[in-house]
Short mmCIF file of C-alpha atoms and ligand atoms in Angstrom, two decimals:
data_model
loop_
_atom_site.label_atom_id
_atom_site.label_comp_id
_atom_site.label_asym_id
_atom_site.label_seq_id
_atom_site.Cartn_x
_atom_site.Cartn_y
_atom_site.Cartn_z
CA MET A 71 -6.41 -9.66 28.30
CA PHE A 72 -5.55 -6.78 26.57
CA GLN A 73 -3.25 -3.88 28.26
CA PHE A 74 -0.98 -1.57 27.75
CA ALA A 75 0.19 -1.13 31.07
CA GLY A 76 2.58 -3.56 31.27
CA VAL A 77 4.50 -2.87 28.75
CA ALA A 78 6.95 -0.63 29.45
CA ALA A 79 8.77 -2.45 32.37
CA VAL A 80 8.71 -4.62 29.26
CA ALA A 81 10.78 -3.71 27.25
CA ALA A 82 13.74 -1.69 29.81
CA ILE A 83 14.58 -5.50 29.32
CA GLY A 84 15.02 -6.54 25.86
CA GLY A 85 14.49 -3.00 24.58
CA ALA A 86 17.47 -0.48 24.16
CA ALA A 87 20.45 -3.34 23.28
CA TRP A 88 18.58 -4.46 20.13
CA MET A 89 19.44 -2.77 16.98
CA TYR A 90 19.75 -3.27 13.23
CA ARG A 91 22.30 -3.22 11.36
CA GLY A 92 23.18 0.69 13.27
CA TRP A 93 20.90 3.35 14.99
CA HIS A 94 17.71 4.02 11.94
CA ARG A 95 15.04 5.01 14.05
CA SER A 96 14.62 5.98 17.82
CA ALA A 97 13.06 2.45 18.41
CA GLY A 98 14.78 0.77 20.66
CA LEU A 99 13.92 2.47 23.85
CA ALA A 100 10.73 0.56 23.93
CA GLY A 101 10.71 -2.20 21.65
CA GLY A 102 12.04 -4.63 19.96
CA PRO A 103 12.24 -8.44 18.86
CA PHE A 104 12.36 -9.53 22.74
CA SER A 105 9.70 -6.97 24.42
CA HIS A 106 6.43 -8.82 24.35
CA TYR A 107 3.37 -6.35 23.59
CA PRO A 108 0.21 -6.86 23.06
CA PHE A 109 -1.11 -8.07 19.48
CA ASP A 110 3.25 -7.97 19.30
CA PRO A 111 3.02 -9.56 15.33
CA VAL A 112 6.52 -11.66 16.82
CA ALA A 113 4.48 -13.53 18.71
CA ILE A 114 3.17 -16.41 17.07
CA GLU A 115 1.10 -16.85 19.78
CA ASN A 116 -0.92 -13.62 19.41
CA PHE A 117 -2.53 -14.56 16.28
CA GLN A 118 -6.36 -15.60 17.76
CA GLN A 119 -7.97 -13.17 15.80
CA LYS A 120 -10.51 -14.13 13.31
CA LEU A 121 -9.73 -12.89 9.96
CA PHE A 122 -12.25 -9.90 9.12
CA ILE A 123 -13.73 -11.30 5.57
CA PRO A 124 -15.57 -8.25 3.67
CA ALA A 125 -19.50 -9.62 3.14
CA ALA A 126 -22.29 -7.93 0.67
CA SER A 127 -22.29 -4.92 2.77
CA GLY A 128 -21.52 -3.22 5.58
CA PRO A 129 -18.47 -2.33 7.10
CA PHE A 130 -15.43 -2.84 3.46
CA GLY A 131 -18.55 -4.67 1.80
CA VAL A 132 -18.87 -5.17 -2.45
CA LEU A 133 -20.50 -2.89 -3.48
CA ASP A 134 -21.14 -3.81 -7.60
CA VAL A 135 -21.17 -0.48 -8.97
CA VAL A 136 -23.97 -0.04 -12.09
CA GLY A 137 -25.03 2.78 -11.27
CA PRO A 138 -25.16 6.91 -9.17
CA LEU A 139 -23.64 6.51 -5.95
CA LYS A 140 -22.92 9.28 -2.84
CA ILE A 141 -20.31 8.21 -1.00
CA ARG A 142 -19.36 10.83 2.59
CA ALA A 143 -16.77 11.00 4.02
CA THR A 144 -17.47 11.36 7.69
CA ALA A 145 -16.08 10.59 11.44
CA ALA A 146 -17.05 7.51 12.93
CA SER A 147 -16.54 4.85 15.18
CA PHE A 148 -14.70 1.34 14.75
CA PRO A 149 -13.70 -1.43 16.83
CA ILE A 150 -10.23 -2.39 15.44
CA LEU A 151 -8.46 -3.83 19.33
CA PRO A 152 -11.44 -6.55 19.96
CA ALA A 153 -14.26 -4.78 23.06
CA ARG A 154 -12.86 -0.66 22.03
CA GLU A 155 -13.79 1.34 20.31
CA SER A 156 -11.50 3.60 18.33
CA PRO A 157 -12.06 6.90 16.47
CA PHE A 158 -12.16 6.47 12.27
CA LEU A 159 -12.07 8.09 9.54
CA LEU A 160 -15.10 6.11 6.77
CA TYR A 161 -16.27 6.74 3.68
CA GLN A 162 -20.45 5.80 3.97
CA THR A 163 -22.56 5.28 1.15
CA GLU A 164 -26.00 3.11 1.02
CA ASN A 165 -27.15 1.27 -2.66
CA ALA A 166 -30.07 -1.16 -3.10
CA GLY A 167 -31.02 -0.41 0.20
CA LYS A 168 -27.33 -1.59 2.61
CA ALA A 169 -25.42 0.55 4.32
CA TYR A 170 -21.71 0.41 3.83
CA GLN A 171 -18.09 1.68 4.71
CA ASN A 172 -15.31 2.08 2.60
CA PRO A 173 -16.80 -0.36 0.31
CA ILE A 174 -15.06 -2.62 -1.94
CA LEU A 175 -15.84 -0.75 -5.23
CA ARG A 176 -16.25 -3.43 -7.96
CA ILE A 177 -17.29 -2.32 -11.81
CA GLU A 178 -16.72 -3.67 -14.70
CA SER A 179 -14.25 -2.15 -17.39
CA GLY A 180 -15.30 0.13 -19.34
CA ALA A 181 -18.23 1.77 -17.45
CA ARG A 182 -19.54 4.85 -16.12
CA PHE A 183 -18.55 5.62 -12.35
CA SER A 184 -20.17 8.59 -11.36
CA VAL A 185 -20.29 9.46 -7.78
CA SER A 186 -20.65 12.76 -5.49
CA LEU A 187 -18.53 12.86 -2.95
CA ASP A 188 -20.08 14.57 0.38
CA ASN A 189 -17.02 15.99 2.96
CA ALA A 190 -19.01 15.13 6.75
CA LEU A 191 -15.79 16.00 8.16
CA ALA A 192 -14.08 19.05 9.82
CA GLU A 193 -11.89 19.38 7.98
CA PRO A 194 -10.98 19.24 3.88
CA THR A 195 -11.13 16.47 2.56
CA ILE A 196 -11.06 14.44 -1.42
CA ILE A 197 -10.79 11.30 -2.73
CA HIS A 198 -8.18 9.65 -5.62
CA TRP A 199 -8.86 6.52 -7.37
CA HIS A 200 -5.16 5.47 -7.04
CA GLY A 201 -4.64 3.63 -9.85
CA LEU A 202 -7.01 5.03 -12.84
CA HIS A 203 -6.81 6.48 -16.19
CA THR A 204 -9.10 9.29 -15.51
CA PRO A 205 -9.24 13.20 -15.96
CA ALA A 206 -6.57 15.12 -13.94
CA GLY A 207 -10.49 16.88 -13.03
CA MET A 208 -11.94 13.58 -11.43
CA ASP A 209 -8.24 13.08 -10.11
CA GLY A 210 -8.62 13.53 -6.82
CA HIS A 211 -5.47 16.06 -7.18
CA PRO A 212 -5.11 18.07 -3.27
CA ALA A 213 -6.57 20.76 -5.47
CA ASN A 214 -9.74 19.60 -4.74
CA THR A 215 -9.87 19.40 -2.07
CA ILE A 216 -12.83 20.57 -0.81
CA PRO A 217 -14.21 22.19 2.72
CA PRO A 218 -16.65 20.46 5.20
CA GLY A 219 -19.72 20.56 4.07
CA ASN A 220 -19.16 20.73 0.28
CA ARG A 221 -19.25 18.14 -2.67
CA PHE A 222 -17.34 16.86 -5.70
CA GLU A 223 -19.14 14.84 -8.04
CA TYR A 224 -16.54 12.24 -9.93
CA ASP A 225 -18.18 11.46 -13.85
CA PHE A 226 -15.53 8.80 -15.48
CA THR A 227 -15.80 6.14 -17.28
CA VAL A 228 -13.44 3.84 -16.08
CA ARG A 229 -11.01 2.86 -18.69
CA ASN A 230 -8.41 0.97 -16.60
CA ARG A 231 -8.06 -3.13 -17.79
CA GLY A 232 -9.48 -5.77 -15.08
CA GLY A 233 -7.41 -5.02 -11.67
CA THR A 234 -6.77 -4.81 -7.85
CA TYR A 235 -7.12 -1.26 -7.23
CA TRP A 236 -7.67 1.12 -4.88
CA TYR A 237 -9.10 4.63 -4.03
CA HIS A 238 -8.12 7.11 -0.16
CA THR A 239 -7.90 10.64 0.25
CA HIS A 240 -6.08 12.67 -1.44
CA ALA A 241 -7.02 16.08 1.23
CA HIS A 242 -3.73 18.84 0.86
CA GLY A 243 -1.62 18.00 2.93
CA LEU A 244 -4.07 16.46 5.38
CA THR A 245 -3.96 12.60 3.15
CA ALA A 246 -1.67 10.98 5.97
CA LYS A 247 -3.41 11.63 8.83
CA GLN A 248 -6.75 10.61 6.90
CA ALA A 249 -5.29 7.63 5.41
CA TYR A 250 -4.52 6.04 8.82
CA ASN A 251 -7.96 6.84 10.12
CA GLY A 252 -9.20 5.03 7.74
CA LEU A 253 -9.97 6.94 4.15
CA ALA A 254 -9.41 4.18 2.02
CA SER A 255 -10.58 0.91 0.41
CA PHE A 256 -10.05 -1.26 -3.03
CA PHE A 257 -10.93 -0.55 -6.41
CA LEU A 258 -11.76 -3.65 -8.10
CA VAL A 259 -12.16 -3.59 -11.95
CA GLU A 260 -13.46 -6.26 -14.02
CA ASP A 261 -13.22 -7.32 -16.87
CA ASP A 262 -12.79 -10.73 -18.93
CA ASP A 263 -9.92 -12.13 -17.98
CA GLN A 264 -9.90 -11.62 -14.16
CA ARG A 265 -13.46 -13.81 -15.12
CA ARG A 266 -10.59 -16.18 -16.99
CA LEU A 267 -8.63 -16.76 -14.47
CA SER A 268 -11.82 -17.19 -11.25
CA LYS A 269 -13.29 -19.73 -13.71
CA ALA A 270 -10.27 -21.53 -14.05
CA LEU A 271 -9.82 -21.18 -10.30
CA ASP A 272 -13.10 -21.27 -9.22
CA LEU A 273 -12.22 -18.45 -6.86
CA GLN A 274 -15.57 -16.00 -5.64
CA LEU A 275 -14.86 -13.25 -4.30
CA GLY A 276 -15.22 -13.14 0.33
CA VAL A 277 -14.24 -16.57 -0.25
CA THR A 278 -11.12 -17.63 -2.15
CA ASP A 279 -10.38 -14.49 -3.00
CA LEU A 280 -9.69 -13.00 -0.47
CA PRO A 281 -8.45 -8.84 -0.81
CA LEU A 282 -6.02 -8.34 2.59
CA VAL A 283 -5.38 -4.15 3.15
CA ILE A 284 -1.82 -4.46 5.35
CA GLN A 285 -1.78 -2.09 7.33
CA ASP A 286 0.22 -0.51 11.05
CA LYS A 287 -0.64 1.33 13.65
CA ARG A 288 -0.28 2.20 16.75
CA PHE A 289 -3.07 2.49 19.19
CA ASP A 290 -3.02 4.26 23.19
CA ALA A 291 -4.50 3.88 26.66
CA GLN A 292 -7.24 2.89 25.62
CA GLY A 293 -7.34 1.12 22.32
CA LYS A 294 -7.34 3.82 19.99
CA LEU A 295 -6.05 4.93 16.60
CA LEU A 296 -2.83 7.04 17.59
CA TYR A 297 -1.08 9.45 14.91
CA ARG A 298 1.70 11.56 16.11
CA PRO A 299 4.19 11.98 14.59
CA ASN A 300 7.31 13.46 16.29
CA ALA A 301 10.03 15.38 14.20
CA GLN A 302 11.66 12.05 13.09
CA GLU A 303 8.62 10.10 12.10
CA SER A 304 7.19 13.50 9.79
CA MET A 305 10.94 13.47 8.06
CA MET A 306 11.01 9.34 7.83
CA GLY A 307 7.40 8.29 7.46
CA TRP A 308 5.19 7.08 10.90
CA LEU A 309 5.29 3.58 11.95
CA GLY A 310 3.20 1.22 13.60
CA ASP A 311 3.35 -1.37 15.92
CA ILE A 312 0.46 -3.88 15.56
CA ILE A 313 0.05 -4.53 11.92
CA LEU A 314 -3.65 -5.64 10.69
CA ALA A 315 -4.79 -7.78 7.93
CA ASN A 316 -8.51 -6.00 6.58
CA LEU A 317 -8.55 -4.02 9.68
CA THR A 318 -7.94 -7.23 12.29
CA PRO A 319 -4.66 -7.71 14.36
CA ASN A 320 -3.37 -10.68 14.99
CA ALA A 321 -5.69 -12.49 11.71
CA VAL A 322 -6.65 -16.12 11.70
CA GLN A 323 -8.31 -17.70 9.17
CA ALA A 324 -8.65 -21.41 8.13
CA VAL A 325 -7.99 -22.75 5.05
CA SER A 326 -9.25 -25.45 2.34
CA PRO A 327 -6.66 -26.98 0.93
CA ARG A 328 -6.78 -25.97 -2.75
CA THR A 329 -6.15 -22.73 -4.03
CA TYR A 330 -6.84 -19.06 -2.91
CA ARG A 331 -6.13 -15.80 -4.50
CA PHE A 332 -4.76 -12.88 -1.47
CA ARG A 333 -4.82 -9.62 -3.15
CA LEU A 334 -2.16 -7.44 -1.19
CA LEU A 335 -2.49 -3.89 -0.94
CA ASN A 336 -0.24 -2.06 1.41
CA GLY A 337 -2.23 0.79 2.93
CA SER A 338 0.82 1.32 5.17
CA ASN A 339 2.08 4.95 5.33
CA ALA A 340 5.47 3.92 5.61
CA ARG A 341 6.23 0.67 6.08
CA ILE A 342 7.31 -1.82 3.75
CA TYR A 343 6.53 -5.62 3.90
CA ARG A 344 9.08 -8.32 2.20
CA ILE A 345 6.03 -10.58 2.17
CA ALA A 346 6.45 -14.10 2.36
CA PHE A 347 3.52 -17.70 2.73
CA VAL A 348 6.26 -19.45 5.82
CA LYS A 349 5.52 -22.83 7.06
CA GLU A 350 8.05 -23.75 10.35
CA ASN A 351 10.87 -21.91 9.21
CA THR A 352 10.39 -21.68 5.26
CA PRO A 353 9.45 -19.95 3.04
CA LEU A 354 6.58 -21.95 0.15
CA ASP A 355 5.28 -20.96 -3.38
CA PHE A 356 3.40 -18.21 -4.39
CA THR A 357 2.47 -17.19 -7.00
CA VAL A 358 2.40 -13.99 -8.21
CA ILE A 359 -0.12 -13.27 -11.26
CA GLY A 360 -1.04 -9.86 -10.76
CA THR A 361 0.91 -6.46 -10.34
CA ASP A 362 -0.36 -2.92 -9.88
CA GLY A 363 -2.76 -2.76 -13.18
CA GLY A 364 -4.51 -5.89 -13.53
CA LEU A 365 -3.08 -9.60 -14.15
CA ILE A 366 1.34 -9.73 -15.53
CA GLU A 367 1.06 -12.09 -18.31
CA ARG A 368 1.24 -15.58 -16.95
CA PRO A 369 1.54 -16.57 -13.43
CA GLU A 370 4.73 -16.88 -11.68
CA THR A 371 6.52 -18.01 -8.51
CA VAL A 372 8.36 -16.60 -6.24
CA THR A 373 9.21 -17.77 -2.79
CA GLU A 374 9.09 -13.86 -1.75
CA ALA A 375 8.25 -10.41 -3.02
CA PHE A 376 8.59 -7.37 -1.58
CA LEU A 377 5.52 -5.33 -0.94
CA ALA A 378 5.99 -0.56 -0.71
CA PRO A 379 2.90 1.12 -0.07
CA GLY A 380 -0.05 1.77 -2.58
CA GLU A 381 1.22 -1.31 -3.56
CA ARG A 382 -0.49 -4.17 -5.26
CA LEU A 383 0.19 -7.43 -5.71
CA ASP A 384 -3.04 -10.00 -6.52
CA VAL A 385 -1.29 -13.55 -5.79
CA LEU A 386 -2.37 -17.43 -6.02
CA PHE A 387 -0.98 -19.41 -2.38
CA ASP A 388 -1.89 -23.06 -2.84
CA ALA A 389 -2.86 -24.54 0.97
CA GLY A 390 -3.05 -27.39 0.02
CA GLN A 391 0.77 -27.94 -0.85
CA VAL A 392 0.89 -28.49 3.44
CA PRO A 393 -1.04 -31.48 5.63
CA PRO A 394 -3.88 -30.32 7.41
CA GLY A 395 -4.17 -29.31 11.10
CA MET A 396 -0.67 -27.32 10.46
CA ASP A 397 -0.36 -23.38 10.05
CA ILE A 398 1.72 -21.41 7.72
CA PHE A 399 1.97 -17.28 8.15
CA LEU A 400 1.68 -15.01 5.58
CA LYS A 401 4.87 -12.70 6.97
CA SER A 402 6.86 -10.27 6.12
CA LEU A 403 10.92 -11.43 6.23
CA ALA A 404 13.63 -9.43 7.79
CA PHE A 405 15.21 -6.91 6.00
CA ASP A 406 17.69 -4.03 5.25
CA PRO A 407 15.71 -1.36 6.24
CA MET A 408 18.49 0.66 4.17
CA GLU A 409 17.64 4.47 6.34
CA ASN A 410 20.56 6.21 6.18
CA GLU A 411 22.89 3.96 4.39
CA GLY A 412 26.37 4.37 5.65
CA SER A 413 25.90 7.87 7.08
CA ALA A 414 27.49 9.02 9.63
CA GLY A 415 25.38 12.29 10.26
CA GLY A 416 21.75 13.15 8.22
CA MET A 417 18.81 11.52 9.01
CA GLY A 418 19.83 9.62 11.95
CA SER A 419 21.47 12.93 13.67
CA MET A 420 17.89 13.38 14.90
CA VAL A 421 17.79 9.92 15.85
CA GLY A 422 19.21 10.34 20.11
CA MET A 423 16.98 13.40 20.72
CA ALA A 424 13.79 12.22 19.54
CA GLY A 425 14.84 8.82 21.83
CA MET A 426 15.79 10.28 24.98
CA ASP A 427 13.04 12.69 25.99
CA HIS A 428 10.79 9.92 27.05
CA SER A 429 11.47 8.99 30.79
CA MET A 430 11.76 5.32 30.49
CA GLY A 431 9.01 3.82 32.38
CA GLN A 432 6.20 5.97 31.88
CA PRO A 433 3.19 4.50 30.12
CA THR A 434 3.39 6.82 27.19
CA ALA A 435 6.79 6.11 26.83
CA VAL A 436 6.15 3.45 24.68
CA LEU A 437 4.02 4.91 22.30
CA ASP A 438 5.14 7.95 22.35
CA SER A 439 7.88 5.01 18.74
CA SER A 440 7.52 2.38 17.17
CA ARG A 441 8.31 -1.15 18.99
CA LEU A 442 8.45 -2.33 16.13
CA PRO A 443 11.74 -1.18 13.31
CA LEU A 444 11.46 -0.63 9.31
CA GLY A 445 13.17 -4.06 9.01
CA LEU A 446 12.52 -6.54 11.42
CA GLY A 447 10.93 -9.62 10.79
CA PHE A 448 6.95 -10.43 12.10
CA ASN A 449 3.74 -12.21 10.59
CA LEU A 450 0.97 -10.46 8.98
CA MET A 451 -1.59 -13.32 9.65
CA LYS A 452 -2.23 -17.45 9.89
CA LEU A 453 -3.59 -20.07 8.12
CA SER A 454 -4.51 -22.70 9.43
CA VAL A 455 -4.59 -25.90 7.10
CA ILE A 456 -8.05 -27.54 7.80
CA ALA A 457 -9.01 -31.20 6.61
CA GLY A 458 -11.18 -31.20 3.29
CA GLU A 459 -11.24 -32.57 0.27
CA ARG A 460 -7.63 -31.28 -2.10
CA VAL A 461 -8.97 -29.18 -4.57
CA VAL A 462 -5.50 -28.53 -7.06
CA ALA A 463 -5.65 -26.75 -10.15
CA LYS A 464 -4.07 -24.87 -12.30
CA PRO A 465 -3.63 -21.32 -13.43
CA PRO A 466 -4.32 -20.83 -17.19
CA GLU A 467 -0.81 -20.40 -18.72
CA THR A 468 -1.32 -17.31 -20.40
CA LEU A 469 -2.90 -14.51 -18.11
CA SER A 470 -4.02 -11.44 -19.70
CA LYS A 471 -1.00 -9.63 -22.76
CA ILE A 472 0.30 -7.26 -21.45
CA SER A 473 2.30 -5.03 -25.07
CA PRO A 474 5.21 -3.56 -23.79
CA ILE A 475 6.03 -0.46 -24.66
CA ARG A 476 7.60 1.00 -27.13
CA THR A 477 10.80 2.88 -26.25
CA GLU A 478 12.83 3.76 -28.95
CA GLY A 479 13.46 7.66 -29.13
CA ALA A 480 11.25 7.83 -26.25
CA THR A 481 12.35 10.62 -24.36
CA GLU A 482 15.18 9.62 -21.51
CA ARG A 483 13.91 12.34 -18.23
CA LYS A 484 15.88 12.38 -15.01
CA MET A 485 14.20 12.57 -11.77
CA GLU A 486 16.06 12.48 -8.93
CA LEU A 487 15.28 11.73 -4.95
CA SER A 488 17.38 13.88 -2.91
CA MET A 489 17.17 15.35 1.11
CA GLY A 490 17.08 18.87 2.01
CA MET A 491 16.07 20.85 4.47
CA MET A 492 14.81 17.65 6.42
CA ARG A 493 12.26 16.86 3.34
CA PHE A 494 13.10 14.65 0.77
CA LEU A 495 12.99 16.01 -2.60
CA ILE A 496 11.87 15.53 -6.44
CA ASN A 497 14.53 17.27 -8.37
CA GLY A 498 15.37 19.80 -5.72
CA ARG A 499 11.54 21.27 -5.98
CA SER A 500 8.93 21.18 -3.21
CA PHE A 501 6.11 20.66 -3.75
CA ASN A 502 3.97 24.05 -4.91
CA MET A 503 0.68 23.75 -5.45
CA ASN A 504 0.64 25.64 -9.04
CA GLU A 505 3.58 25.13 -9.94
CA ILE A 506 3.88 22.79 -13.08
CA ALA A 507 7.08 20.96 -13.30
CA PHE A 508 7.61 20.40 -16.44
CA ASP A 509 5.14 19.81 -19.26
CA VAL A 510 5.51 15.98 -21.02
CA ALA A 511 3.64 15.66 -24.36
CA ARG A 512 0.68 14.71 -25.69
CA GLY A 513 0.87 11.27 -27.14
CA ALA A 514 4.50 10.45 -26.05
CA VAL A 515 6.52 8.42 -24.99
CA GLU A 516 9.49 8.27 -21.92
CA ILE A 517 11.38 7.02 -19.49
CA TRP A 518 11.72 8.13 -16.27
CA SER A 519 15.28 7.68 -14.43
CA ILE A 520 14.19 7.61 -10.78
CA GLY A 521 17.40 8.10 -8.86
CA ASN A 522 17.63 8.06 -5.20
CA PRO A 523 20.48 8.73 -3.70
CA LYS A 524 22.84 6.27 -1.37
CA LEU A 525 22.36 7.93 2.11
CA GLY A 526 18.88 8.28 1.29
CA MET A 527 15.71 6.02 1.80
CA PRO A 528 13.95 3.71 0.07
CA HIS A 529 11.39 5.55 -2.09
CA PRO A 530 8.15 4.18 -3.01
CA MET A 531 6.96 6.39 -6.16
CA HIS A 532 3.93 6.76 -7.27
CA MET A 533 2.19 8.57 -10.25
CA HIS A 534 -1.15 10.26 -11.53
CA GLY A 535 -3.20 8.99 -14.69
CA PHE A 536 -1.36 6.63 -15.76
CA SER A 537 0.23 3.17 -15.75
CA PHE A 538 3.58 2.85 -16.27
CA GLN A 539 6.19 -0.38 -17.26
CA VAL A 540 9.13 -0.70 -14.63
CA ILE A 541 11.85 -1.98 -17.88
CA GLU A 542 15.04 -1.93 -15.70
CA ARG A 543 16.13 -1.46 -12.33
CA LEU A 544 20.00 -0.24 -12.04
CA ASN A 545 22.63 -0.81 -8.66
CA SER A 546 20.02 -2.50 -6.71
CA PRO A 547 20.85 -3.36 -3.32
CA SER A 548 21.72 -7.20 -2.46
CA GLN A 549 18.45 -8.22 -1.10
CA VAL A 550 16.58 -6.78 -4.38
CA SER A 551 19.01 -8.14 -7.02
CA SER A 552 19.11 -11.59 -5.24
CA ALA A 553 15.16 -12.10 -6.40
CA ALA A 554 15.93 -10.07 -10.12
CA ARG A 555 14.58 -13.62 -12.17
CA PHE A 556 12.92 -11.33 -14.59
CA GLY A 557 15.47 -9.84 -16.59
CA LYS A 558 17.16 -5.70 -16.16
CA GLY A 559 16.98 -6.73 -12.58
CA ARG A 560 13.69 -6.88 -12.25
CA THR A 561 11.93 -8.89 -9.65
CA VAL A 562 8.11 -10.33 -9.79
CA SER A 563 7.07 -6.44 -8.21
CA ASP A 564 7.90 -5.68 -11.52
CA LEU A 565 6.23 -7.19 -13.93
CA GLY A 566 2.96 -5.41 -15.22
CA TRP A 567 1.59 -2.34 -15.26
CA LYS A 568 2.82 -0.04 -12.54
CA ASP A 569 1.48 3.10 -10.62
CA THR A 570 3.77 2.66 -8.11
CA VAL A 571 8.26 1.51 -8.01
CA LEU A 572 10.07 1.09 -4.55
CA VAL A 573 13.28 2.60 -5.35
CA TRP A 574 16.28 1.51 -2.94
CA PRO A 575 18.66 4.37 -1.54
CA GLY A 576 22.27 4.45 -5.02
CA GLU A 577 19.35 2.35 -6.99
CA THR A 578 18.10 3.53 -9.99
CA VAL A 579 14.85 2.30 -11.63
CA ARG A 580 14.31 3.18 -15.36
CA ILE A 581 10.44 2.84 -16.55
CA ALA A 582 8.56 3.41 -19.18
CA ILE A 583 5.72 5.44 -19.70
CA ASP A 584 3.31 6.06 -22.29
CA PHE A 585 1.23 9.57 -22.07
CA ALA A 586 -1.30 9.03 -25.45
CA HIS A 587 -4.68 9.47 -23.86
CA ASP A 588 -8.36 10.93 -25.13
CA PHE A 589 -9.19 13.66 -22.76
CA PRO A 590 -10.15 16.96 -24.49
CA GLY A 591 -7.00 20.08 -23.21
CA SER A 592 -4.53 20.35 -20.76
CA GLN A 593 -4.30 17.14 -17.56
CA THR A 594 -2.36 18.25 -14.58
CA TYR A 595 -0.91 15.30 -12.73
CA LEU A 596 1.33 14.08 -9.46
CA PHE A 597 4.47 12.83 -10.06
CA HIS A 598 4.68 11.49 -5.91
CA CYS A 599 6.12 9.67 -2.89
CA HIS A 600 3.37 6.99 -1.88
CA ASN A 601 4.93 7.39 1.59
CA LEU A 602 2.63 9.05 3.10
CA GLU A 603 4.66 11.49 5.20
CA HIS A 604 6.94 12.55 2.11
CA GLU A 605 4.17 13.41 0.09
CA ASP A 606 2.26 15.35 2.86
CA ALA A 607 5.97 16.98 3.43
CA GLY A 608 5.61 18.21 -0.18
CA MET A 609 7.78 14.92 -1.91
CA MET A 610 5.26 15.46 -4.73
CA ILE A 611 5.89 17.07 -7.99
CA ASN A 612 3.16 18.72 -10.64
CA PHE A 613 3.43 17.36 -14.45
CA ARG A 614 1.51 18.71 -17.46
CA VAL A 615 0.44 16.68 -20.40
CA ARG A 616 -0.62 18.90 -22.63
CA ALA A 617 -2.83 18.61 -25.37
CU1 C2O B 271 -2.49 6.74 -3.43
CU2 C2O B 271 -1.94 10.39 -4.79
O1 C2O B 271 -1.41 8.28 -4.56
CU1 CU B 272 -2.75 7.76 -6.96
CU1 CU B 273 9.60 9.07 0.45
#
């Protein structure tokens, strides 16, 4: 049974001793790997709730887009923890007589997408189509945020290739809070490559092809979503301590001895996951088939991959590689979070104060910091392998064709991440709605060198409007370089078409972008950190692609 009341006492025994390579955050007081709390994802015995799987309507129902849609952003309530209702924000729509909340939109590449957004919230909002190549006016830039009671009309052609994209609020200054409270879902684009793969592996969306959004949340004593960042959390990013897979805490899913496709989306505000499928203590093979912008060229078999906020990873997992009756855990392996790496003062200096001003033993104290430090290993979901016919199927050797962007003569541009005045900056700037950081010529190919200082923290950097290719990682920390099997320091998460790339402290990541488009006139897009607290705090710039 679920109760928060006893947590503080347990925490007092095991809590304060926990440290992960120094004092990164104030999680130690109430949390740590030795103190269990309800829904603690470290404790495997907690994994009892059946994974929520999207159906053909209802919450996260799969909606095949064929005509215009009307979406309403509204406040509602949603049972996340068992038998508890939580206030929740969601997108409501109806289609062909069926009602949907946060629908998984599925649409054919090349189709027209026409949708109106009605803001039925008590605060401003706007939808951004993450990863889609749209005219700037359709992108859901925060400048287009609409007040309560207003409507925004979107109408554009889906130009992207098949893949796992998503949509979420981009309300100016409110993105983190609104996305955390529910305003996000998948946007799946279909094409021939996708169909060929589904056919070869006999995959069916919602059965053997499972969209899986991973999020970390905190709840108050009533089981309601809690979002109340203190100064330190506003600066570093908000971490939850209950891990949700498709909004299910401690999820379990029965799987037959066959291959499944999991479309992993990190929909967390700030948490990075180091994904692995683990049997007892052994990471098993899984096969990456796609990243942010659709399928990669060839299936790549690995045992782990980082997944940062905003990123997607399409993977195949053969549940028949272990005997029926066994449990496999989809995990986040432990890693060095590299927050405040090597620094004595800086970000770390606030930690003590933020952690200490709540007396131990008060039930509320545990809610004032995450009990799950960044970098701690824990479980995301349990897969229970059931008996059945063993089905072995191989993915096509070639999944799709990806032409490398030709970078001869490309303009090189430096994107220096830094910190000043307790906020993170891009090239020394904090977001200003009316400022264009720089112009890019339409059709130009550029190489952006994104540099993160050694004393910083990891930042998942995201570009609107265009997908890019990661061409090189330099000076990577060992937990990245040890998995860099793909040339030029790249890991499996860097392959294919990307819109979000994780840049670790000390690293420089070089990306290539082709700014060709056929939209009329100049187009202004965003480049920002997808740690949503960083984004809202202004780690974001406008750039303009000149006509
Ligand atoms: Cu998914 Cu501007 O973000
Ligand atoms: Cu985006
Ligand atoms: Cu950041």
